[in-house]
XYZ file of C-alpha atoms in Angstrom:
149
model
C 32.316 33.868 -16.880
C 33.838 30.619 -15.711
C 30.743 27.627 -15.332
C 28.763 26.750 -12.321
C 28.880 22.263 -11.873
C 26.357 21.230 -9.861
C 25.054 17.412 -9.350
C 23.403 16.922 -12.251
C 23.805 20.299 -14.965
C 26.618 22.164 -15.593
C 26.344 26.017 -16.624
C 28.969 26.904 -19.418
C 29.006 29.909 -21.860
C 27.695 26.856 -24.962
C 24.936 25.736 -22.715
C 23.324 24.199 -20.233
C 24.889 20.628 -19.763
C 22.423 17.447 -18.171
C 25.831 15.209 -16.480
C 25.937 11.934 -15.123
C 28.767 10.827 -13.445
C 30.610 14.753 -14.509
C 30.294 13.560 -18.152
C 27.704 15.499 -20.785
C 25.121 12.879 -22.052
C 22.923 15.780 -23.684
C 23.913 19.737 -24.139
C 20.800 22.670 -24.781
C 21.820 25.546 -26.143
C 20.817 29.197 -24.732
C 18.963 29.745 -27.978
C 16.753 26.790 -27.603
C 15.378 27.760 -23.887
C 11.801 29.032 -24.244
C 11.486 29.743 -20.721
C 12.869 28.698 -17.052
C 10.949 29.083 -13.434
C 12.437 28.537 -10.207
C 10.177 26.149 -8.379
C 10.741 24.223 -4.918
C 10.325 20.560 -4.980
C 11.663 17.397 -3.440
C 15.400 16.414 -3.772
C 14.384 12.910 -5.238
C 12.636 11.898 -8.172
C 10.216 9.108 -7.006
C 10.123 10.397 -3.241
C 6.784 8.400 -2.597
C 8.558 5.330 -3.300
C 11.999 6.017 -1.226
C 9.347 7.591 2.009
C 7.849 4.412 1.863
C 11.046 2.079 1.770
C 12.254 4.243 4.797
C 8.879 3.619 6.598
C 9.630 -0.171 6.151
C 13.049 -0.045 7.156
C 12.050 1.216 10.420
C 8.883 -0.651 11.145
C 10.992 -3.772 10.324
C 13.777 -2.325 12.459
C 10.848 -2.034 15.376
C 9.719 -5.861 14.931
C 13.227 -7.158 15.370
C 13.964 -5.068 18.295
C 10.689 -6.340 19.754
C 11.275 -9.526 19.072
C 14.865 -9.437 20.721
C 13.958 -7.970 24.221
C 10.695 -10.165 24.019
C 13.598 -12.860 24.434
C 14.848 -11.610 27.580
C 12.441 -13.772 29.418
C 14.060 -17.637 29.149
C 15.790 -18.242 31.634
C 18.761 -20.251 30.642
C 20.477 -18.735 27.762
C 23.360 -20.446 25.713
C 26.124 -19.156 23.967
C 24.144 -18.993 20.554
C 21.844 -16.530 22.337
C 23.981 -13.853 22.640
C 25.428 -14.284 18.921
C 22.278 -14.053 17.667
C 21.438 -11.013 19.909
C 24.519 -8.997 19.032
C 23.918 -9.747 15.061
C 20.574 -8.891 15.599
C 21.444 -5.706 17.184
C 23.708 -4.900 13.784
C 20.498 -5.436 11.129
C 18.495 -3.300 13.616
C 20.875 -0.241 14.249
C 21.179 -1.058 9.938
C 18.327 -0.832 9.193
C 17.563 1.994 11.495
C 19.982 4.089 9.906
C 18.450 3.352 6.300
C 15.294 4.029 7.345
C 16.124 7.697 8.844
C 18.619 8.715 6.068
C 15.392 7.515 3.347
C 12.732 9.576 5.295
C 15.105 12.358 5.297
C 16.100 12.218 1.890
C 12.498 11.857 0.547
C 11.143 14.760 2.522
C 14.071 16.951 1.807
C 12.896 20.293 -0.201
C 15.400 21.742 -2.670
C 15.824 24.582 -5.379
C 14.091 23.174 -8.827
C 14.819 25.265 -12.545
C 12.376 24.193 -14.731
C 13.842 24.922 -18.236
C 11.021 25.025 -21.363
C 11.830 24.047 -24.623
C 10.183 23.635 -27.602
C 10.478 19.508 -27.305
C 10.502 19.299 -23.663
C 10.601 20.240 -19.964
C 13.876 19.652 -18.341
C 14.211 19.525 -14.046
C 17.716 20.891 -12.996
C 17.465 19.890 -9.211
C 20.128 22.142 -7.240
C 21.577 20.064 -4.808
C 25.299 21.402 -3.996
C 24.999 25.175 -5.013
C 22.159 25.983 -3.349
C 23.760 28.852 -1.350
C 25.079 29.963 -4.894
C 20.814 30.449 -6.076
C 21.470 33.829 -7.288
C 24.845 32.868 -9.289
C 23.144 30.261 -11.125
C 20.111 32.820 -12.089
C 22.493 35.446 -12.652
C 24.392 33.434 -15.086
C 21.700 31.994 -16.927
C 20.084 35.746 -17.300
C 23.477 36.932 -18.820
C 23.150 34.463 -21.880
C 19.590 35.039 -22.432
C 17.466 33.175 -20.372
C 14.870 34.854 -17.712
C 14.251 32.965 -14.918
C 10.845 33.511 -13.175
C 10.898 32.880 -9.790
């Protein structure tokens, strides 16, 4: 069987492979797999932490909108005005942006194999072959490891 890359594992017929940047950093053998479960959980790690950043972002995007149209009410307005009102246009439509793409990260739900071994519990988060579920399970199943879902 050729292997299945995803994100952060890749499937091969000597094991399953954790990757950063598409390099191995640490390899588990078949043999060593106690047990695996298919779970769903979020698509980040600390998504508490990156929910709340994206909260921030927008409230802060909010206060600096406010602010800006609350300036709409002088009456002469120099040059430096509207400088100040396009950049601060930029940081809000910034920081509006941020703010959406954290909240929708953090809440995101994804695929989760939990793989058991005698040392450890390792997450395998499947974040580009999800549409591919049964592949992955199928593969893993052909070398020896049963997958409760």
């Amino acid at each position: 069987m050729k292997e299945i890359i995803d994100s952060n594992f890749k499937l091969t017929s000597g094991g399953i492979h954790l990757t950063r940047n598409r390099f191995t950093f640490f390899l588990i053998p078949y043999a060593e797999v106690d047990s695996a479960s298919l779970n769903i959980g979020k698509s980040v790690k600390n998504w508490v932490i990156v929910f709340s950043l994206g909260i921030v972002a927008l409230l802060l995007a909010l206060l600096i909108m406010a602010i800006l149209t609350g300036t709409f009410s002088i009456d002469e307005k120099p040059i430096r005005y509207f400088n100040l009102f396009g950049h601060g246009l930029i940081v809000v439509l910034v920081l509006g942006v941020i703010g959406s793409i954290s909240l929708y990260g953090s809440l995101k739900s994804v695929p989760i194999i939990k793989i058991n071994t005698k040392e450890k519990t390792y997450t395998l988060r499947i974040i580009k072959n999800q549409e591919s579920l049964k592949d992955i399970i199928d593969f893993l199943e052909v070398f020896g490891v049963k997958v409760n879902k």
